[in-house]
Short mmCIF file of C-alpha atoms and ligand atoms in Angstrom, two decimals:
data_model
loop_
_atom_site.label_atom_id
_atom_site.label_comp_id
_atom_site.label_asym_id
_atom_site.label_seq_id
_atom_site.Cartn_x
_atom_site.Cartn_y
_atom_site.Cartn_z
CA MET A 99 2.29 11.59 11.92
CA ILE A 100 2.14 14.67 9.73
CA CYS A 101 -1.19 16.43 9.56
CA GLU A 102 -2.18 19.12 7.11
CA SER A 103 1.02 20.85 6.14
CA ILE A 104 4.67 19.93 5.90
CA TYR A 105 6.11 22.99 7.64
CA GLU A 106 4.62 25.79 9.65
CA ARG A 107 3.50 28.81 7.67
CA ASN A 108 5.12 32.17 7.97
CA GLU A 109 2.99 34.97 6.58
CA SER A 110 5.84 37.27 5.63
CA PHE A 111 6.90 34.91 2.80
CA ALA A 112 3.72 35.85 0.91
CA ARG A 113 4.94 39.42 0.61
CA SER A 114 8.43 38.54 -0.59
CA ALA A 115 9.40 38.72 -4.25
CA ALA A 116 9.44 34.91 -4.44
CA GLY A 117 6.01 34.76 -2.80
CA ARG A 118 4.61 37.08 -5.46
CA LEU A 119 6.18 35.01 -8.22
CA ILE A 120 4.60 31.88 -6.78
CA ASP A 121 1.22 33.67 -6.87
CA LYS A 122 1.84 34.50 -10.51
CA LEU A 123 2.83 30.91 -11.27
CA GLU A 124 -0.37 29.71 -9.63
CA ARG A 125 -2.42 32.04 -11.86
CA GLU A 126 -0.53 31.80 -15.13
CA HIS A 127 1.33 28.44 -14.97
CA CYS A 128 4.46 29.96 -16.45
CA LEU A 129 7.37 32.21 -15.54
CA SER A 130 10.54 33.33 -17.29
CA ALA A 131 13.73 31.32 -16.69
CA LYS A 132 15.04 34.18 -14.59
CA GLU A 133 11.89 34.18 -12.48
CA TYR A 134 12.08 30.43 -11.97
CA GLU A 135 15.60 30.90 -10.72
CA GLN A 136 14.42 33.55 -8.26
CA VAL A 137 11.73 31.24 -6.96
CA LEU A 138 14.24 28.40 -6.62
CA ALA A 139 16.65 30.61 -4.70
CA ALA A 140 13.91 31.09 -2.09
CA CYS A 141 13.71 27.37 -1.28
CA SER A 142 13.26 27.24 2.48
CA ARG A 143 10.82 25.87 4.99
CA GLU A 144 8.82 29.09 4.66
CA GLY A 145 8.81 28.77 0.88
CA ILE A 146 7.63 25.18 1.03
CA ALA A 147 4.96 26.04 3.60
CA TYR A 148 3.74 28.72 1.19
CA ILE A 149 3.77 26.82 -2.09
CA ALA A 150 2.84 23.27 -1.01
CA PRO A 151 -0.79 24.03 -0.09
CA LYS A 152 -1.26 25.85 -3.41
CA ALA A 153 0.21 22.89 -5.29
CA ARG A 154 -1.89 20.44 -3.34
CA ALA A 155 -5.04 22.46 -4.04
CA ALA A 156 -4.16 22.46 -7.76
CA ALA A 157 -3.78 18.66 -7.70
CA ASP A 158 -6.97 18.20 -5.67
CA ALA A 159 -8.90 20.30 -8.20
CA VAL A 160 -7.96 17.82 -10.95
CA TYR A 161 -7.53 14.49 -9.15
CA GLY A 162 -9.32 14.92 -5.83
CA LYS A 163 -8.05 13.18 -2.71
CA GLU A 164 -6.87 10.22 -4.76
CA VAL A 165 -3.43 8.83 -5.46
CA TYR A 166 -2.68 6.50 -8.35
CA VAL A 167 -0.46 3.46 -8.00
CA ARG A 168 1.83 1.94 -10.59
CA GLY A 169 3.26 -1.52 -10.15
CA LEU A 170 6.95 -1.18 -10.95
CA ILE A 171 8.61 -4.25 -12.44
CA GLU A 172 12.38 -3.88 -12.64
CA PHE A 173 12.88 -6.66 -15.13
CA SER A 174 16.60 -6.40 -15.90
CA ASN A 175 19.57 -4.58 -14.41
CA ILE A 176 21.81 -5.35 -17.37
CA CYS A 177 22.78 -2.09 -19.01
CA LYS A 178 24.98 -1.11 -21.92
CA ASN A 179 25.21 2.48 -20.70
CA ASN A 180 27.60 3.96 -18.22
CA CYS A 181 25.76 6.94 -16.70
CA CYS A 182 27.99 8.39 -13.97
CA TYR A 183 25.25 8.51 -11.31
CA CYS A 184 23.68 5.10 -11.77
CA GLY A 185 24.45 2.00 -9.71
CA ILE A 186 23.63 -0.39 -12.56
CA ARG A 187 26.00 1.31 -15.03
CA ARG A 188 27.95 -1.16 -17.11
CA GLY A 189 31.22 -0.14 -15.43
CA ASN A 190 30.02 -1.37 -12.02
CA THR A 191 31.58 -4.81 -11.87
CA ASP A 192 30.31 -5.34 -8.29
CA CYS A 193 26.74 -5.34 -9.47
CA GLU A 194 25.20 -8.80 -9.59
CA ARG A 195 23.29 -8.86 -12.85
CA TYR A 196 19.88 -10.45 -13.42
CA ARG A 197 17.20 -10.59 -16.03
CA LEU A 198 13.63 -11.76 -15.46
CA SER A 199 12.12 -14.08 -18.06
CA GLU A 200 8.90 -13.16 -19.82
CA GLU A 201 7.08 -15.70 -17.64
CA GLU A 202 8.46 -14.13 -14.47
CA ILE A 203 7.38 -10.68 -15.61
CA LEU A 204 3.87 -11.99 -16.35
CA ASP A 205 3.79 -13.52 -12.86
CA CYS A 206 4.52 -10.08 -11.41
CA CYS A 207 1.62 -8.65 -13.43
CA ARG A 208 -0.70 -11.40 -12.17
CA ASP A 209 0.21 -10.58 -8.57
CA GLY A 210 -0.04 -6.85 -9.22
CA TYR A 211 -3.46 -7.21 -10.80
CA SER A 212 -4.69 -9.02 -7.70
CA TYR A 213 -3.49 -6.12 -5.52
CA GLY A 214 -5.49 -3.69 -7.64
CA TYR A 215 -2.75 -2.28 -9.84
CA ARG A 216 -4.03 -1.21 -13.25
CA THR A 217 -0.76 0.18 -14.56
CA PHE A 218 2.40 -1.85 -14.97
CA VAL A 219 5.67 -0.03 -15.40
CA LEU A 220 8.33 -2.17 -17.05
CA GLN A 221 11.70 -0.67 -16.23
CA SER A 222 15.20 -1.92 -16.97
CA GLY A 223 18.71 -1.02 -17.92
CA GLU A 224 19.34 -0.84 -21.64
CA ASP A 225 19.56 -4.61 -22.00
CA PRO A 226 20.19 -5.80 -25.58
CA TYR A 227 18.58 -9.19 -24.85
CA TYR A 228 15.24 -7.44 -24.72
CA THR A 229 14.95 -6.77 -28.44
CA ASP A 230 12.02 -4.93 -29.94
CA GLU A 231 10.47 -8.25 -30.79
CA ARG A 232 10.64 -9.50 -27.21
CA ILE A 233 9.38 -6.21 -25.77
CA CYS A 234 6.47 -6.17 -28.21
CA ARG A 235 5.55 -9.77 -27.48
CA LEU A 236 5.55 -9.02 -23.77
CA VAL A 237 3.46 -5.87 -24.15
CA ARG A 238 0.94 -7.68 -26.36
CA GLU A 239 0.66 -10.52 -23.85
CA ILE A 240 0.11 -8.18 -20.90
CA LYS A 241 -2.51 -6.21 -22.81
CA LYS A 242 -4.22 -9.45 -23.86
CA ARG A 243 -4.38 -10.78 -20.32
CA TYR A 244 -5.23 -7.44 -18.69
CA PRO A 245 -6.99 -5.27 -21.26
CA ASP A 246 -8.07 -2.83 -18.58
CA CYS A 247 -4.48 -2.05 -17.64
CA ALA A 248 -2.03 0.53 -18.95
CA VAL A 249 1.51 -0.52 -19.82
CA THR A 250 4.32 1.96 -19.27
CA LEU A 251 7.80 1.33 -20.61
CA SER A 252 10.96 2.76 -19.08
CA ILE A 253 13.69 1.08 -21.07
CA GLY A 254 15.79 3.95 -22.32
CA GLU A 255 16.84 5.45 -25.62
CA LYS A 256 15.73 3.72 -28.83
CA GLU A 257 15.14 4.68 -32.41
CA LYS A 258 11.78 6.10 -33.40
CA GLU A 259 10.92 2.97 -35.35
CA SER A 260 11.26 0.92 -32.16
CA TYR A 261 9.08 3.32 -30.20
CA ARG A 262 6.49 2.98 -32.94
CA LYS A 263 6.55 -0.80 -32.67
CA TYR A 264 6.07 -0.70 -28.89
CA HIS A 265 3.17 1.69 -29.30
CA ASP A 266 1.59 -0.48 -32.00
CA ALA A 267 1.96 -3.47 -29.67
CA GLY A 268 -0.20 -1.60 -27.17
CA ALA A 269 2.18 0.22 -24.83
CA ASP A 270 0.47 3.35 -23.55
CA ARG A 271 3.11 5.42 -21.81
CA PHE A 272 6.87 5.85 -21.79
CA LEU A 273 9.14 7.28 -19.12
CA LEU A 274 12.44 8.75 -20.26
CA ARG A 275 13.78 11.38 -17.92
CA HIS A 276 15.63 14.14 -19.73
CA GLU A 277 17.94 14.18 -16.64
CA THR A 278 18.89 17.83 -17.27
CA ALA A 279 17.83 20.38 -19.88
CA ASP A 280 21.32 21.84 -20.05
CA ALA A 281 23.62 20.27 -22.64
CA ASP A 282 26.81 21.02 -20.68
CA HIS A 283 25.38 19.64 -17.47
CA TYR A 284 24.22 16.57 -19.39
CA GLY A 285 27.82 16.06 -20.44
CA MET A 286 28.96 16.10 -16.81
CA LEU A 287 26.48 13.37 -15.85
CA HIS A 288 27.08 11.06 -18.79
CA PRO A 289 30.03 9.56 -20.63
CA ALA A 290 31.02 11.14 -23.94
CA GLU A 291 29.38 8.33 -25.91
CA MET A 292 25.93 9.52 -24.78
CA SER A 293 24.42 12.65 -26.21
CA PHE A 294 22.02 15.29 -24.99
CA ALA A 295 20.76 15.80 -28.54
CA HIS A 296 19.82 12.14 -28.86
CA ARG A 297 18.07 12.12 -25.49
CA MET A 298 15.97 15.09 -26.52
CA GLN A 299 15.30 13.55 -29.93
CA CYS A 300 14.01 10.40 -28.22
CA ILE A 301 11.65 12.48 -26.10
CA ARG A 302 10.26 14.24 -29.17
CA ASP A 303 9.96 10.90 -31.00
CA LEU A 304 8.01 9.43 -28.11
CA ARG A 305 5.54 12.28 -28.22
CA GLU A 306 5.14 12.02 -32.00
CA THR A 307 4.63 8.29 -31.73
CA GLY A 308 1.58 8.89 -29.57
CA PHE A 309 2.82 7.89 -26.12
CA ALA A 310 1.88 9.67 -22.94
CA VAL A 311 5.41 10.83 -22.11
CA GLY A 312 7.18 11.15 -18.79
CA ILE A 313 10.31 13.27 -18.46
CA GLY A 314 12.10 14.45 -15.34
CA MET A 315 15.34 14.97 -13.52
CA MET A 316 17.15 14.16 -10.31
CA ILE A 317 17.16 16.94 -7.75
CA GLY A 318 20.62 17.80 -6.49
CA SER A 319 22.51 15.82 -9.11
CA PRO A 320 26.24 16.57 -9.16
CA TYR A 321 27.16 20.02 -10.56
CA GLN A 322 23.48 21.01 -10.79
CA THR A 323 22.89 24.73 -10.25
CA LEU A 324 19.69 26.72 -9.78
CA HIS A 325 20.23 27.95 -13.31
CA HIS A 326 20.10 24.36 -14.57
CA LEU A 327 16.94 23.68 -12.58
CA ALA A 328 15.36 26.82 -14.03
CA GLU A 329 16.13 25.44 -17.49
CA ASP A 330 14.49 22.15 -16.48
CA LEU A 331 11.38 24.05 -15.39
CA LYS A 332 11.26 25.99 -18.63
CA PHE A 333 11.56 22.72 -20.56
CA ILE A 334 8.76 21.15 -18.52
CA GLU A 335 6.58 24.21 -19.09
CA GLU A 336 7.17 24.09 -22.84
CA PHE A 337 6.99 20.34 -23.35
CA GLN A 338 3.92 19.83 -21.14
CA PRO A 339 4.68 16.20 -20.28
CA GLU A 340 1.91 13.87 -19.15
CA MET A 341 4.22 12.64 -16.35
CA CYS A 342 7.22 14.10 -14.59
CA GLY A 343 9.53 11.97 -12.43
CA MET A 344 11.64 13.85 -9.91
CA GLY A 345 13.50 12.42 -6.98
CA PRO A 346 16.63 13.36 -5.08
CA PHE A 347 19.97 12.24 -6.45
CA ILE A 348 21.42 9.67 -4.04
CA PRO A 349 25.03 8.55 -4.47
CA HIS A 350 25.88 4.93 -5.15
CA ALA A 351 29.19 3.74 -3.70
CA ALA A 352 30.35 1.98 -6.87
CA THR A 353 29.99 4.99 -9.19
CA PRO A 354 32.19 8.01 -9.96
CA PHE A 355 29.74 10.08 -7.90
CA ALA A 356 30.17 8.00 -4.74
CA ASP A 357 31.34 10.99 -2.70
CA GLN A 358 28.84 13.52 -3.99
CA PRO A 359 26.18 14.78 -1.59
CA ALA A 360 22.58 13.61 -1.99
CA GLY A 361 19.80 15.95 -3.06
CA THR A 362 17.70 17.31 -0.21
CA LEU A 363 14.17 16.63 0.91
CA ASP A 364 13.32 20.33 0.90
CA MET A 365 14.52 21.05 -2.62
CA THR A 366 12.67 17.98 -3.92
CA LEU A 367 9.40 18.98 -2.22
CA TYR A 368 9.77 22.53 -3.49
CA LEU A 369 10.31 21.32 -7.07
CA LEU A 370 7.30 18.99 -6.86
CA SER A 371 5.14 21.96 -5.88
CA ILE A 372 6.54 24.21 -8.61
CA VAL A 373 5.99 21.57 -11.29
CA ARG A 374 2.44 20.97 -10.05
CA LEU A 375 1.70 24.69 -10.48
CA ILE A 376 3.25 24.69 -13.97
CA CYS A 377 1.21 21.66 -15.06
CA PRO A 378 -1.84 21.16 -12.81
CA THR A 379 -2.80 17.95 -14.63
CA VAL A 380 0.63 16.30 -14.72
CA LEU A 381 1.03 12.85 -13.16
CA LEU A 382 3.65 13.44 -10.51
CA PRO A 383 5.15 10.56 -8.53
CA ALA A 384 6.37 10.75 -4.97
CA THR A 385 9.38 8.57 -5.76
CA THR A 386 11.08 5.75 -3.93
CA ALA A 387 14.22 7.91 -3.82
CA LEU A 388 12.24 10.52 -1.86
CA GLY A 389 11.12 7.79 0.53
CA THR A 390 14.75 6.73 0.85
CA ILE A 391 16.12 10.08 2.05
CA ASP A 392 13.27 10.65 4.50
CA PRO A 393 11.10 8.01 6.19
CA LEU A 394 8.00 10.11 5.44
CA GLY A 395 9.29 11.41 2.11
CA ARG A 396 6.47 10.00 0.01
CA GLU A 397 3.76 11.30 2.32
CA LYS A 398 5.36 14.73 2.26
CA GLY A 399 5.67 14.47 -1.52
CA VAL A 400 1.93 13.95 -1.80
CA LEU A 401 1.30 16.91 0.48
CA ALA A 402 3.56 18.96 -1.82
CA GLY A 403 1.46 18.05 -4.88
CA ALA A 404 2.45 14.56 -6.02
CA ASN A 405 -0.38 12.19 -7.00
CA VAL A 406 1.31 8.94 -8.01
CA ILE A 407 3.24 6.28 -6.13
CA MET A 408 5.15 3.45 -7.72
CA PRO A 409 5.45 0.49 -5.38
CA ASN A 410 7.77 -2.27 -6.37
CA LEU A 411 6.32 -5.42 -7.92
CA SER A 412 9.62 -7.12 -8.71
CA PRO A 413 10.27 -10.49 -7.05
CA VAL A 414 11.97 -10.00 -3.68
CA SER A 415 14.82 -12.22 -4.88
CA VAL A 416 16.05 -9.55 -7.32
CA ARG A 417 15.04 -6.31 -5.63
CA LYS A 418 18.29 -5.61 -3.90
CA LYS A 419 20.11 -6.01 -7.20
CA TYR A 420 18.24 -3.20 -8.93
CA GLU A 421 20.22 -0.72 -6.92
CA LEU A 422 20.40 2.60 -8.74
CA TYR A 423 21.55 4.26 -5.50
CA ASP A 424 22.53 3.20 -1.99
CA ASN A 425 20.06 2.20 0.75
CA LYS A 426 17.01 1.93 -1.50
CA ILE A 427 13.93 1.19 0.61
CA CYS A 428 11.44 -1.70 0.40
CA THR A 429 13.93 -4.16 -1.07
CA GLY A 430 12.97 -6.84 1.46
CA ASP A 431 9.19 -6.51 1.42
CA GLU A 432 6.77 -8.71 -0.46
CA SER A 433 4.66 -6.88 -3.02
CA ALA A 434 1.48 -7.45 -1.04
CA GLN A 435 3.06 -5.82 2.03
CA CYS A 436 4.07 -2.82 -0.07
CA ARG A 437 0.50 -2.34 -1.14
CA ASN A 438 -0.85 -2.40 2.43
CA CYS A 439 1.95 -0.19 3.69
CA LEU A 440 1.27 2.45 1.05
CA ASP A 441 -2.48 2.42 1.67
CA ALA A 442 -1.79 3.20 5.31
CA ARG A 443 0.81 5.85 4.50
CA MET A 444 -1.50 7.67 2.10
CA ALA A 445 -4.44 7.42 4.49
CA SER A 446 -2.30 9.03 7.19
CA VAL A 447 -2.19 12.23 5.14
CA GLY A 448 -5.82 12.06 3.98
CA TYR A 449 -5.38 10.39 0.59
CA LYS A 450 -6.78 7.20 -0.87
CA VAL A 451 -4.96 4.82 -3.18
CA VAL A 452 -7.35 3.98 -6.01
CA VAL A 453 -7.77 1.03 -8.37
CA SER A 454 -7.64 2.65 -11.79
CA ARG A 455 -5.41 3.07 -14.82
CA GLY A 456 -5.00 6.66 -13.70
CA ASP A 457 -4.52 8.38 -17.03
CA CYS A 458 -3.44 11.99 -17.30
CA ARG A 459 -6.55 14.17 -17.27
CA ARG A 460 -5.26 16.66 -19.77
CA GLU A 461 -6.95 16.98 -23.12
CA ARG A 462 -4.47 16.23 -25.89
CA ASN A 463 -3.01 19.29 -27.56
CA SER A 464 -4.13 21.70 -24.90
CA LYS A 465 -2.23 23.16 -22.01
N1 SAH B 545 17.37 2.72 -18.31
C1 SAH B 545 16.15 3.45 -18.13
C2 SAH B 545 15.71 3.48 -16.69
C3 SAH B 545 16.65 4.27 -15.85
S1 SAH B 545 16.42 4.20 -14.12
C4 SAH B 545 16.35 4.84 -18.70
O1 SAH B 545 17.44 5.17 -19.09
O2 SAH B 545 15.39 5.58 -18.79
C5 SAH B 545 15.28 5.50 -13.88
C6 SAH B 545 15.82 6.81 -13.33
O3 SAH B 545 16.49 6.61 -12.10
C7 SAH B 545 16.86 7.50 -14.17
O4 SAH B 545 16.27 8.18 -15.24
C8 SAH B 545 17.54 8.44 -13.16
O5 SAH B 545 16.99 9.75 -13.22
C9 SAH B 545 17.21 7.78 -11.82
N2 SAH B 545 18.47 7.44 -11.10
C10 SAH B 545 19.53 6.75 -11.56
N3 SAH B 545 20.54 6.76 -10.67
C11 SAH B 545 20.11 7.48 -9.61
C12 SAH B 545 20.70 7.89 -8.38
N4 SAH B 545 21.94 7.56 -8.06
N5 SAH B 545 19.95 8.63 -7.53
C13 SAH B 545 18.68 8.97 -7.83
N6 SAH B 545 18.08 8.64 -8.99
C14 SAH B 545 18.78 7.90 -9.88
#
């Protein structure tokens, strides 16, 4: 099992230009886009060995040796969008579609509560059946039954009025990855009917509505360059999200990106550490995608500065069908097993999974 660090340290990295920039990032929490690009270009085992302990120390200073868990309920894989990277895109006719009923979702929450989860993340494709009214009713019911829990929505792009309704119904947080901060790159990942401007508008609307907001991007998505990633970092630095979801891109066989290479473990770990130094208080998940490309990906993610894990709470009968990418892990395990497995995994690297809502510890309106 891994002990203290992910890779062996090499002291000469500290003296390199990238090493100095990482020191500056650690002190000042910001760099220019050009400097971010220079840091990114130095992604290597030495670079990770240098930055990861700094990122971990920054996370420990805010959150201690604790990791938060979120019970992820993938309640529908029906989607009206056709994102080029995603396995549940509407154009994938091989995908067996499902939708959980409100009762089934509440059953997942009941199970999750008994395992100690105090945040439920409701994620789905953009499924028109789940109207604002249905989402609000569901949120209100969950908050009524479990007032000590946070509800996070991850249901895509809506109008501001809808976001306001969800927030009024009691939803606390919203995850909507920006996917890329570069408009041209956005166009390469999405069909023409989707727009970068609308995505960004949604993210601003969510913030104005009062949600704790999660943004993020895939690492190694098709056509992504270091320049694009530097733009992502600049956006993260400026927006100061409460949460930031980053996992490797993994191709799905029934998408236009079937033959594209997956993102790498090293680049993902490196980005987790950089983002932790930009925003020491950000809630940063070690994603299931990271656990999919490396059997110890989530443990390594935590050692690189992540402090959240999102085990699956969906019924085993539907798990395999929520396949955003190929070979997704944990699709056969019962939720209770997932909980025990993650406790052991986190303990193996010196971290404890805690029973708590796990809110972002940043004061509102301050960096
Ligand atoms: N419909 C919701 C939820 C999307 S799924 C929404 O639009 O927000 C959550 C995230 O999974 C996406 O934002 C995307 O970044 C990621 N994802 C999708 N396909 C992926 C793939 N092939 N590899 C890795 N991550 C993927």
